[in-house]
GROMACS .gro file of C-alpha atoms in nm:
model
  447
    1MET     CA    1  14.595   1.418   5.324
    2GLU     CA    2  14.666   1.467   5.694
    3PHE     CA    3  14.317   1.340   5.780
    4CYS     CA    4  14.382   1.012   5.601
    5GLU     CA    5  14.721   0.973   5.768
    6SER     CA    6  14.551   0.973   6.109
    7TYR     CA    7  14.374   0.652   5.999
    8SER     CA    8  14.676   0.494   5.831
    9ARG     CA    9  14.736   0.233   6.102
   10HIS     CA   10  14.407   0.065   6.008
   11PHE     CA   11  14.519   0.007   5.650
   12VAL     CA   12  14.847  -0.170   5.726
   13ARG     CA   13  14.766  -0.535   5.792
   14GLN     CA   14  14.940  -0.869   5.739
   15GLY     CA   15  15.217  -0.731   5.520
   16MET     CA   16  14.969  -0.519   5.322
   17ASN     CA   17  14.999  -0.141   5.306
   18GLY     CA   18  14.684   0.011   5.168
   19VAL     CA   19  14.741   0.369   5.288
   20THR     CA   20  14.805   0.497   4.934
   21HIS     CA   21  14.492   0.327   4.799
   22ALA     CA   22  14.287   0.466   5.090
   23ARG     CA   23  14.412   0.816   5.016
   24HIS     CA   24  14.332   0.780   4.645
   25TYR     CA   25  13.986   0.638   4.712
   26LEU     CA   26  13.904   0.916   4.959
   27SER     CA   27  14.032   1.177   4.713
   28GLY     CA   28  13.795   1.032   4.456
   29LEU     CA   29  13.497   1.034   4.692
   30LEU     CA   30  13.575   1.399   4.768
   31GLY     CA   31  13.618   1.485   4.400
   32LYS     CA   32  13.390   1.659   4.152
   33GLN     CA   33  13.314   1.361   3.929
   34ARG     CA   34  12.941   1.300   3.889
   35ARG     CA   35  12.986   0.927   3.947
   36LYS     CA   36  13.243   0.807   4.198
   37ASN     CA   37  13.310   0.441   4.139
   38ILE     CA   38  13.657   0.287   4.114
   39GLU     CA   39  13.675   0.341   3.739
   40THR     CA   40  13.600   0.714   3.753
   41ILE     CA   41  13.825   0.758   4.056
   42GLU     CA   42  14.115   0.613   3.858
   43ASN     CA   43  14.040   0.855   3.575
   44ASP     CA   44  14.028   1.147   3.818
   45VAL     CA   45  14.293   1.095   4.085
   46ALA     CA   46  14.660   1.125   3.988
   47GLY     CA   47  14.865   0.817   4.069
   48SER     CA   48  14.567   0.593   4.144
   49ASP     CA   49  14.547   0.236   4.015
   50TYR     CA   50  14.221   0.057   3.935
   51GLN     CA   51  14.332  -0.294   4.021
   52GLY     CA   52  14.498  -0.185   4.345
   53MET     CA   53  14.193   0.010   4.464
   54GLU     CA   54  13.956  -0.271   4.368
   55GLN     CA   55  14.158  -0.520   4.572
   56PHE     CA   56  14.185  -0.271   4.860
   57VAL     CA   57  13.809  -0.218   4.879
   58SER     CA   58  13.684  -0.567   4.794
   59SER     CA   59  13.920  -0.811   4.959
   60SER     CA   60  14.198  -0.650   5.166
   61PRO     CA   61  14.188  -0.768   5.530
   62TRP     CA   62  14.168  -0.427   5.699
   63SER     CA   63  13.894  -0.390   5.957
   64HIS     CA   64  13.602  -0.159   5.887
   65GLU     CA   65  13.501  -0.198   6.253
   66ALA     CA   66  13.832  -0.047   6.367
   67VAL     CA   67  13.793   0.242   6.123
   68MET     CA   68  13.439   0.308   6.245
   69GLU     CA   69  13.555   0.302   6.608
   70GLN     CA   70  13.779   0.597   6.525
   71VAL     CA   71  13.511   0.770   6.316
   72ALA     CA   72  13.264   0.739   6.606
   73SER     CA   73  13.520   0.865   6.859
   74GLU     CA   74  13.609   1.169   6.650
   75ALA     CA   75  13.244   1.239   6.567
   76ASP     CA   76  13.166   1.233   6.939
   77ARG     CA   77  13.439   1.489   7.010
   78LEU     CA   78  13.303   1.705   6.728
   79ILE     CA   79  12.929   1.669   6.796
   80GLY     CA   80  12.858   1.467   7.109
   81ASP     CA   81  12.656   1.617   7.392
   82GLU     CA   82  12.479   1.435   7.675
   83GLU     CA   83  12.164   1.645   7.639
   84SER     CA   84  12.129   1.816   7.302
   85ALA     CA   85  12.278   1.554   7.067
   86GLY     CA   86  12.060   1.284   6.918
   87PHE     CA   87  12.148   0.936   6.794
   88TYR     CA   88  11.935   0.891   6.482
   89ILE     CA   89  11.841   0.559   6.325
   90ASP     CA   90  11.731   0.526   5.964
   91GLU     CA   91  11.776   0.295   5.670
   92SER     CA   92  11.883   0.360   5.316
   93SER     CA   93  11.842   0.147   5.005
   94PHE     CA   94  12.071   0.098   4.706
   95VAL     CA   95  11.917  -0.011   4.377
   96LYS     CA   96  12.110  -0.301   4.222
   97LYS     CA   97  12.068  -0.528   3.922
   98GLY     CA   98  12.102  -0.906   3.932
   99LYS     CA   99  12.117  -1.140   4.229
  100ALA     CA  100  12.489  -1.158   4.312
  101SER     CA  101  12.541  -0.843   4.523
  102VAL     CA  102  12.534  -0.928   4.892
  103GLY     CA  103  12.190  -0.892   5.050
  104VAL     CA  104  12.018  -0.788   4.727
  105GLN     CA  105  11.663  -0.898   4.657
  106ARG     CA  106  11.329  -0.750   4.561
  107GLN     CA  107  11.226  -0.559   4.873
  108TRP     CA  108  11.094  -0.222   4.983
  109CYS     CA  109  11.312   0.056   4.843
  110GLY     CA  110  11.257   0.380   5.033
  111ARG     CA  111  11.450   0.577   4.775
  112LEU     CA  112  11.197   0.486   4.504
  113GLY     CA  113  10.895   0.437   4.730
  114LYS     CA  114  10.816   0.091   4.594
  115LEU     CA  115  10.934  -0.270   4.580
  116GLU     CA  116  11.258  -0.292   4.385
  117ASN     CA  117  11.570  -0.504   4.351
  118CYS     CA  118  11.801  -0.343   4.605
  119GLN     CA  119  12.028  -0.370   4.907
  120VAL     CA  120  11.923  -0.212   5.238
  121GLY     CA  121  12.150  -0.081   5.511
  122VAL     CA  122  12.050   0.038   5.858
  123PHE     CA  123  12.253   0.343   5.964
  124ALA     CA  124  12.314   0.548   6.277
  125CYS     CA  125  12.392   0.919   6.272
  126LEU     CA  126  12.511   1.137   6.558
  127GLY     CA  127  12.369   1.487   6.526
  128ALA     CA  128  12.340   1.813   6.717
  129GLY     CA  129  12.201   2.123   6.553
  130GLU     CA  130  12.337   2.138   6.200
  131ARG     CA  131  12.632   1.908   6.276
  132TYR     CA  132  12.599   1.541   6.188
  133ALA     CA  133  12.805   1.234   6.103
  134ILE     CA  134  12.714   0.876   6.018
  135THR     CA  135  12.890   0.670   6.284
  136ASP     CA  136  12.767   0.313   6.235
  137TYR     CA  137  12.584   0.087   5.992
  138ARG     CA  138  12.459  -0.269   5.939
  139LEU     CA  139  12.381  -0.443   5.611
  140TYR     CA  140  12.035  -0.598   5.629
  141LEU     CA  141  12.047  -0.966   5.529
  142PRO     CA  142  11.702  -1.092   5.426
  143GLU     CA  143  11.584  -1.434   5.546
  144GLN     CA  144  11.622  -1.587   5.200
  145TRP     CA  145  11.988  -1.493   5.204
  146ALA     CA  146  12.054  -1.615   5.556
  147GLU     CA  147  11.904  -1.954   5.468
  148ASP     CA  148  12.104  -1.995   5.143
  149ALA     CA  149  12.454  -2.119   5.235
  150ARG     CA  150  12.570  -2.133   4.873
  151ARG     CA  151  12.469  -1.775   4.809
  152CYS     CA  152  12.638  -1.663   5.131
  153ASP     CA  153  12.956  -1.842   5.026
  154LYS     CA  154  12.964  -1.657   4.694
  155ALA     CA  155  12.915  -1.321   4.868
  156LYS     CA  156  13.183  -1.420   5.124
  157ILE     CA  157  12.962  -1.347   5.422
  158PRO     CA  158  13.140  -1.438   5.749
  159GLU     CA  159  12.981  -1.733   5.933
  160GLU     CA  160  12.892  -1.518   6.235
  161HIS     CA  161  12.679  -1.289   6.017
  162ARG     CA  162  12.480  -1.560   5.835
  163GLU     CA  163  12.181  -1.514   6.058
  164TYR     CA  164  11.861  -1.326   5.990
  165ARG     CA  165  11.812  -1.032   6.221
  166PRO     CA  166  11.521  -0.790   6.175
  167LYS     CA  167  11.607  -0.428   6.115
  168TRP     CA  168  11.493  -0.313   6.459
  169LYS     CA  169  11.742  -0.550   6.622
  170LEU     CA  170  12.022  -0.414   6.401
  171ALA     CA  171  11.921  -0.064   6.514
  172LEU     CA  172  11.923  -0.171   6.879
  173GLU     CA  173  12.272  -0.319   6.836
  174MET     CA  174  12.400   0.015   6.713
  175VAL     CA  175  12.250   0.206   7.006
  176PHE     CA  176  12.410  -0.034   7.255
  177SER     CA  177  12.740  -0.027   7.063
  178ALA     CA  178  12.742   0.353   7.074
  179ARG     CA  179  12.698   0.346   7.451
  180ARG     CA  180  12.982   0.095   7.487
  181ARG     CA  181  13.199   0.335   7.287
  182GLY     CA  182  13.117   0.611   7.531
  183MET     CA  183  12.932   0.825   7.277
  184ARG     CA  184  12.733   1.114   7.419
  185PHE     CA  185  12.372   1.177   7.319
  186GLY     CA  186  12.054   1.265   7.499
  187PHE     CA  187  11.802   1.058   7.307
  188VAL     CA  188  11.746   0.818   7.018
  189GLY     CA  189  11.551   0.942   6.716
  190CYS     CA  190  11.392   0.726   6.446
  191ASP     CA  191  11.130   0.727   6.172
  192SER     CA  192  10.796   0.548   6.181
  193LEU     CA  193  10.936   0.216   6.057
  194TYR     CA  194  11.117   0.181   6.391
  195GLY     CA  195  10.897   0.407   6.605
  196SER     CA  196  10.587   0.201   6.532
  197ASN     CA  197  10.766  -0.112   6.655
  198ALA     CA  198  10.674  -0.160   7.021
  199LEU     CA  199  10.950  -0.418   7.074
  200PHE     CA  200  11.212  -0.164   6.968
  201LEU     CA  201  11.079   0.123   7.182
  202ASN     CA  202  11.028  -0.097   7.488
  203ALA     CA  203  11.381  -0.240   7.457
  204LEU     CA  204  11.522   0.112   7.440
  205GLU     CA  205  11.324   0.221   7.744
  206ASP     CA  206  11.418  -0.091   7.941
  207ALA     CA  207  11.784  -0.013   7.868
  208GLY     CA  208  11.741   0.336   8.013
  209GLU     CA  209  11.732   0.518   7.679
  210LEU     CA  210  11.515   0.819   7.599
  211PHE     CA  211  11.366   0.847   7.253
  212MET     CA  212  11.173   1.066   7.011
  213ALA     CA  213  11.016   0.820   6.769
  214ASP     CA  214  10.799   0.903   6.470
  215VAL     CA  215  10.492   0.682   6.427
  216ASP     CA  216  10.244   0.624   6.149
  217LYS     CA  217   9.903   0.791   6.168
  218SER     CA  218   9.741   0.449   6.215
  219LYS     CA  219   9.936   0.382   6.536
  220GLN     CA  220   9.692   0.321   6.822
  221VAL     CA  221   9.734   0.474   7.167
  222TRP     CA  222   9.526   0.469   7.484
  223LEU     CA  223   9.382   0.791   7.622
  224GLU     CA  224   9.403   0.655   7.979
  225GLU     CA  225   9.603   0.375   8.137
  226PRO     CA  226   9.434   0.049   8.035
  227LEU     CA  227   9.354  -0.206   8.304
  228ILE     CA  228   9.563  -0.516   8.233
  229GLN     CA  229   9.492  -0.860   8.371
  230SER     CA  230   9.808  -1.052   8.456
  231PRO     CA  231   9.865  -1.412   8.340
  232THR     CA  232   9.835  -1.529   8.703
  233SER     CA  233   9.488  -1.385   8.750
  234CYS     CA  234   9.391  -1.508   8.405
  235GLY     CA  235   9.501  -1.854   8.507
  236THR     CA  236   9.297  -1.847   8.826
  237GLU     CA  237   8.992  -1.738   8.632
  238ARG     CA  238   9.034  -2.015   8.375
  239ALA     CA  239   9.149  -2.288   8.612
  240LYS     CA  240   8.824  -2.474   8.572
  241GLN     CA  241   8.817  -2.424   8.195
  242GLY     CA  242   9.149  -2.580   8.099
  243ARG     CA  243   9.505  -2.462   8.045
  244PRO     CA  244   9.572  -2.113   8.193
  245ARG     CA  245   9.669  -1.815   7.977
  246LYS     CA  246  10.038  -1.734   7.935
  247HIS     CA  247  10.008  -1.368   7.836
  248PRO     CA  248   9.845  -1.059   7.987
  249ARG     CA  249   9.519  -0.932   7.844
  250LEU     CA  250   9.276  -0.648   7.895
  251ASP     CA  251   9.075  -0.680   8.212
  252ALA     CA  252   8.702  -0.712   8.164
  253ALA     CA  253   8.659  -0.402   8.381
  254ASN     CA  254   8.881  -0.187   8.159
  255GLU     CA  255   8.711   0.134   8.049
  256ALA     CA  256   9.008   0.310   7.888
  257GLY     CA  257   8.964   0.372   7.518
  258ARG     CA  258   9.220   0.373   7.240
  259ILE     CA  259   9.241   0.569   6.920
  260ARG     CA  260   9.462   0.608   6.614
  261VAL     CA  261   9.696   0.905   6.649
  262GLY     CA  262   9.574   1.045   6.317
  263GLU     CA  263   9.216   1.047   6.446
  264LEU     CA  264   9.325   1.201   6.775
  265ALA     CA  265   9.503   1.482   6.591
  266ALA     CA  266   9.196   1.543   6.373
  267ARG     CA  267   8.992   1.616   6.686
  268LEU     CA  268   9.223   1.900   6.791
  269ARG     CA  269   9.124   2.261   6.731
  270ASP     CA  270   9.353   2.512   6.564
  271ASP     CA  271   9.401   2.699   6.891
  272ASP     CA  272   9.525   2.377   7.055
  273PHE     CA  273   9.847   2.414   6.852
  274ARG     CA  274  10.138   2.651   6.912
  275GLU     CA  275  10.356   2.781   6.631
  276LEU     CA  276  10.727   2.726   6.695
  277ALA     CA  277  11.056   2.739   6.507
  278PHE     CA  278  11.203   2.390   6.542
  279ARG     CA  279  11.517   2.381   6.327
  280GLN     CA  280  11.734   2.582   6.093
  281GLY     CA  281  11.676   2.544   5.720
  282SER     CA  282  11.877   2.653   5.417
  283LYS     CA  283  11.665   2.970   5.395
  284GLY     CA  284  11.624   3.042   5.764
  285LYS     CA  285  11.422   2.900   6.051
  286VAL     CA  286  11.167   2.627   5.979
  287CYS     CA  287  10.839   2.661   6.168
  288GLY     CA  288  10.546   2.434   6.245
  289ARG     CA  289  10.241   2.415   6.471
  290PHE     CA  290  10.271   2.175   6.766
  291TRP     CA  291  10.055   1.998   7.022
  292MET     CA  292  10.162   1.756   7.292
  293GLY     CA  293   9.955   1.536   7.521
  294GLU     CA  294   9.985   1.231   7.748
  295VAL     CA  295   9.891   0.891   7.609
  296TRP     CA  296   9.947   0.526   7.703
  297HIS     CA  297  10.088   0.250   7.489
  298TRP     CA  298   9.998  -0.116   7.525
  299GLU     CA  299   9.975  -0.399   7.273
  300ARG     CA  300   9.853  -0.754   7.315
  301GLY     CA  301  10.107  -0.968   7.499
  302GLU     CA  302  10.291  -0.683   7.673
  303SER     CA  303  10.323  -0.717   8.050
  304ARG     CA  304  10.229  -0.356   8.124
  305ALA     CA  305  10.114  -0.033   7.967
  306ARG     CA  306  10.374   0.237   7.908
  307ARG     CA  307  10.313   0.605   7.969
  308ARG     CA  308  10.424   0.810   7.671
  309ARG     CA  309  10.372   1.157   7.530
  310LEU     CA  310  10.241   1.219   7.182
  311LEU     CA  311  10.382   1.513   6.986
  312VAL     CA  312  10.188   1.626   6.680
  313ARG     CA  313  10.328   1.869   6.424
  314LYS     CA  314  10.122   2.038   6.154
  315ASP     CA  315  10.331   2.182   5.870
  316ALA     CA  316  10.243   2.474   5.646
  317ASP     CA  317  10.139   2.242   5.364
  318GLY     CA  318   9.887   2.068   5.591
  319SER     CA  319  10.090   1.750   5.637
  320MET     CA  320  10.116   1.601   5.985
  321LYS     CA  321  10.393   1.431   6.178
  322TYR     CA  322  10.335   1.219   6.487
  323SER     CA  323  10.594   1.114   6.744
  324LEU     CA  324  10.591   0.915   7.067
  325THR     CA  325  10.846   1.008   7.329
  326ASN     CA  326  10.951   0.917   7.681
  327LEU     CA  327  11.158   1.233   7.722
  328PRO     CA  328  11.104   1.364   8.077
  329GLU     CA  329  10.844   1.624   8.162
  330GLY     CA  330  10.938   1.976   8.261
  331LYS     CA  331  11.078   2.087   7.928
  332GLN     CA  332  10.940   2.368   7.717
  333LEU     CA  333  10.731   2.253   7.420
  334VAL     CA  334  10.991   2.401   7.185
  335GLU     CA  335  11.253   2.158   7.323
  336TYR     CA  336  11.040   1.858   7.227
  337ALA     CA  337  10.973   2.019   6.889
  338ARG     CA  338  11.344   2.062   6.823
  339ALA     CA  339  11.415   1.703   6.923
  340GLN     CA  340  11.154   1.584   6.674
  341GLY     CA  341  11.280   1.814   6.398
  342GLN     CA  342  11.645   1.717   6.430
  343ARG     CA  343  11.586   1.377   6.269
  344TYR     CA  344  11.589   1.569   5.941
  345TRP     CA  345  11.967   1.570   5.954
  346ILE     CA  346  12.015   1.198   5.903
  347GLU     CA  347  11.806   1.229   5.587
  348HIS     CA  348  12.026   1.521   5.488
  349ALA     CA  349  12.336   1.313   5.568
  350PHE     CA  350  12.214   1.043   5.326
  351HIS     CA  351  12.140   1.300   5.056
  352GLU     CA  352  12.482   1.456   5.093
  353ALA     CA  353  12.663   1.122   5.104
  354LYS     CA  354  12.485   0.998   4.793
  355SER     CA  355  12.497   1.318   4.588
  356GLN     CA  356  12.846   1.439   4.684
  357LEU     CA  357  13.043   1.148   4.833
  358GLY     CA  358  12.962   0.846   4.617
  359MET     CA  359  12.774   0.649   4.881
  360ALA     CA  360  12.550   0.465   4.633
  361GLN     CA  361  12.797   0.435   4.345
  362TYR     CA  362  13.012   0.144   4.459
  363GLN     CA  363  13.123  -0.144   4.236
  364VAL     CA  364  13.146  -0.425   4.490
  365ARG     CA  365  12.939  -0.738   4.540
  366VAL     CA  366  13.083  -0.910   4.846
  367TRP     CA  367  13.027  -0.853   5.217
  368ARG     CA  368  13.369  -0.708   5.292
  369GLY     CA  369  13.358  -0.473   4.994
  370TRP     CA  370  13.024  -0.320   5.094
  371HIS     CA  371  13.141  -0.257   5.451
  372HIS     CA  372  13.477  -0.119   5.337
  373HIS     CA  373  13.313   0.124   5.096
  374MET     CA  374  13.071   0.251   5.361
  375ALA     CA  375  13.353   0.302   5.612
  376LEU     CA  376  13.543   0.517   5.360
  377VAL     CA  377  13.228   0.718   5.283
  378CYS     CA  378  13.181   0.781   5.658
  379MET     CA  379  13.543   0.897   5.676
  380ALA     CA  380  13.482   1.136   5.387
  381GLN     CA  381  13.170   1.276   5.551
  382LEU     CA  382  13.346   1.324   5.883
  383PHE     CA  383  13.626   1.507   5.698
  384VAL     CA  384  13.367   1.744   5.549
  385GLU     CA  385  13.199   1.808   5.886
  386THR     CA  386  13.532   1.862   6.060
  387HIS     CA  387  13.633   2.129   5.810
  388LYS     CA  388  13.290   2.292   5.805
  389LYS     CA  389  13.314   2.339   6.180
  390ALA     CA  390  13.676   2.461   6.163
  391VAL     CA  391  13.578   2.752   5.934
  392SER     CA  392  13.222   2.803   6.063
  393GLU     CA  393  13.288   3.160   6.176
  394GLU     CA  394  13.443   3.272   5.848
  395ALA     CA  395  13.219   3.061   5.619
  396PRO     CA  396  12.902   2.954   5.807
  397LEU     CA  397  12.723   2.849   5.486
  398LEU     CA  398  12.996   2.613   5.362
  399THR     CA  399  12.859   2.288   5.214
  400ALA     CA  400  12.997   1.951   5.110
  401ARG     CA  401  12.976   2.060   4.747
  402ASP     CA  402  13.185   2.370   4.824
  403ILE     CA  403  13.451   2.154   4.988
  404THR     CA  404  13.467   1.910   4.696
  405GLU     CA  405  13.515   2.205   4.459
  406LEU     CA  406  13.797   2.340   4.673
  407LEU     CA  407  13.962   1.998   4.691
  408ALA     CA  408  13.937   1.967   4.313
  409TYR     CA  409  14.170   2.265   4.297
  410TYR     CA  410  14.407   2.175   4.582
  411LEU     CA  411  14.441   1.797   4.539
  412PRO     CA  412  14.637   1.652   4.245
  413ARG     CA  413  14.409   1.536   3.967
  414ARG     CA  414  14.503   1.321   3.671
  415ASP     CA  415  14.593   1.512   3.355
  416ARG     CA  416  14.541   1.245   3.090
  417THR     CA  417  14.719   1.224   2.758
  418GLU     CA  418  14.551   1.115   2.435
  419VAL     CA  419  14.712   0.771   2.464
  420GLU     CA  420  14.581   0.729   2.820
  421VAL     CA  421  14.229   0.824   2.717
  422HIS     CA  422  14.230   0.562   2.441
  423GLU     CA  423  14.376   0.302   2.677
  424GLN     CA  424  14.109   0.369   2.939
  425ILE     CA  425  13.835   0.336   2.677
  426ARG     CA  426  13.989   0.007   2.560
  427LYS     CA  427  13.992  -0.131   2.918
  428ARG     CA  428  13.634  -0.021   2.969
  429HIS     CA  429  13.525  -0.198   2.650
  430GLU     CA  430  13.706  -0.515   2.755
  431LYS     CA  431  13.523  -0.513   3.085
  432ARG     CA  432  13.189  -0.460   2.914
  433ARG     CA  433  13.262  -0.742   2.668
  434ALA     CA  434  13.348  -0.978   2.953
  435ASP     CA  435  13.022  -0.886   3.127
  436ILE     CA  436  12.826  -0.955   2.807
  437GLU     CA  437  12.993  -1.293   2.763
  438ARG     CA  438  12.919  -1.393   3.121
  439ARG     CA  439  12.558  -1.291   3.073
  440GLU     CA  440  12.529  -1.491   2.751
  441GLN     CA  441  12.679  -1.798   2.919
  442HIS     CA  442  12.422  -1.766   3.197
  443LEU     CA  443  12.133  -1.734   2.952
  444THR     CA  444  12.252  -2.036   2.752
  445GLY     CA  445  12.160  -2.265   3.036
  446LEU     CA  446  11.807  -2.123   3.070
  447PRO     CA  447  11.507  -2.296   2.904
   0.00000   0.00000   0.00000
C-alpha cells in the first residue's frame, strides 16, 4: 500500500522493521471481516503472522506520537481551514472485562448510557463539512489507577503519564497541541460534558480560542451582566469581622437574574425561532428551528462574568439542543447553526471507526498497545477520507464500507487450505484453554 509506505519511517526503530506488520494490520482494519482483532486479521490477510503483529502492536518501540504528527499534518492539508473547519472534542468508551486492561474500571460508559466496566479515551477530530479525521487522542487514567503503582507497572504505563488528569484538561492539551502543530480551524466544538465545564471554556477563551460548546439544559446563565464584588472590596467590608475573603462574590446591589437554559428556551414563542438547514445528511439537508440571544456566564469563584451567546435548536421530534459560544457577532444565524451542527461528524467518525475499522476490537492490555492500535485506526480512517475526497466528483456518495469492499477485492486475502483451518482452530482452542487455566488459578486463591 503506497499510503502505508509514506509512514514506513515510523515503523523502523532500533533494528526493528515493522513495516510489513503495519501493512498487514492496516489491511485487516480495512477488510470486510466483522471483527478485526489480531486473530481475525491473521485469518484474513495473506502473509500476516499473529505473533509478529501482536508484538508489533503491543510492545514494539515505534512512536505513536510521531505517527499522529503525520496524520494531523495530512488531515490539515485535506480538511484544515482557518474559518470553516472545527476542532471537535469528544470521548468514546470501550467495554472491557476484568481489571487488567490499562485504565479500565467501572465508570460512565457513553456507548451503553450507564455505568460499566470500560476504558475511556478523549479524542479530537478535525472536520469541515462532510470531511473529518480523528487527529489526536488521550487515554483517560482514573484516579484509582494513577494512585496504584503496582497496577501501573503491570500495564506498563510510562512514569510521566502516571498522574490523574481530568478529561477537560486532556481535551485542552489536544487543542494546544493542535495549535503547536499549525493545524487550521476556526473554533473548538464539544458536547455538554465539556461545554458545561466553566474551567474548560474559560481556559479556551483565555488562550484566544473561539468555541461552540453544547451545554445541558440545567446550565445556568445570567440574563444581564451580574455585579461582582472583588476580593479587595470584600476584604475592606469584612476587615472588622475577621479574615478577608479570597474570592469574588455577587455584590449585594446585584439585580441581574439567572435562569437555566432549558427554562429560558421554554419561554420562547414559536415565532422566535427561524427554520434553517444546518448540515447535510445521508438523505439530504437536515433542518432545525433556531434562536440565539445574548447571555452572561459567571460561577462562584470566577473573577469576572463572561459575555456569551446562547444558541437553541429545536428539532422536528421536539428535542432541544443548547450551545454557548463566543464566536464573534456579525455572522448570519445560519453560520452559527452550521457550526453547532458540525459536531455531528465526530460522532459519525466514531461510528465509522468502530463499525468499519475495528476501533473497539483490539486485543491489547498495556499502555503502548492501546496507543499503537488507535494510531493505526486513525491512519486507516485518514486513508478512507483521502480516497473519498480524491473521487468525490465521480462518486460523491462513497462510504467507508464501500472502500473496504473494494479493498477486499484488490488487496491479497488469505486463501486457507483445510489443514490451515484446522491448525487455526487448534491454536484458538489452546489460547482459550490457557485463559481458562489462568482464570481457575486466580479463583483458587479467593475465599
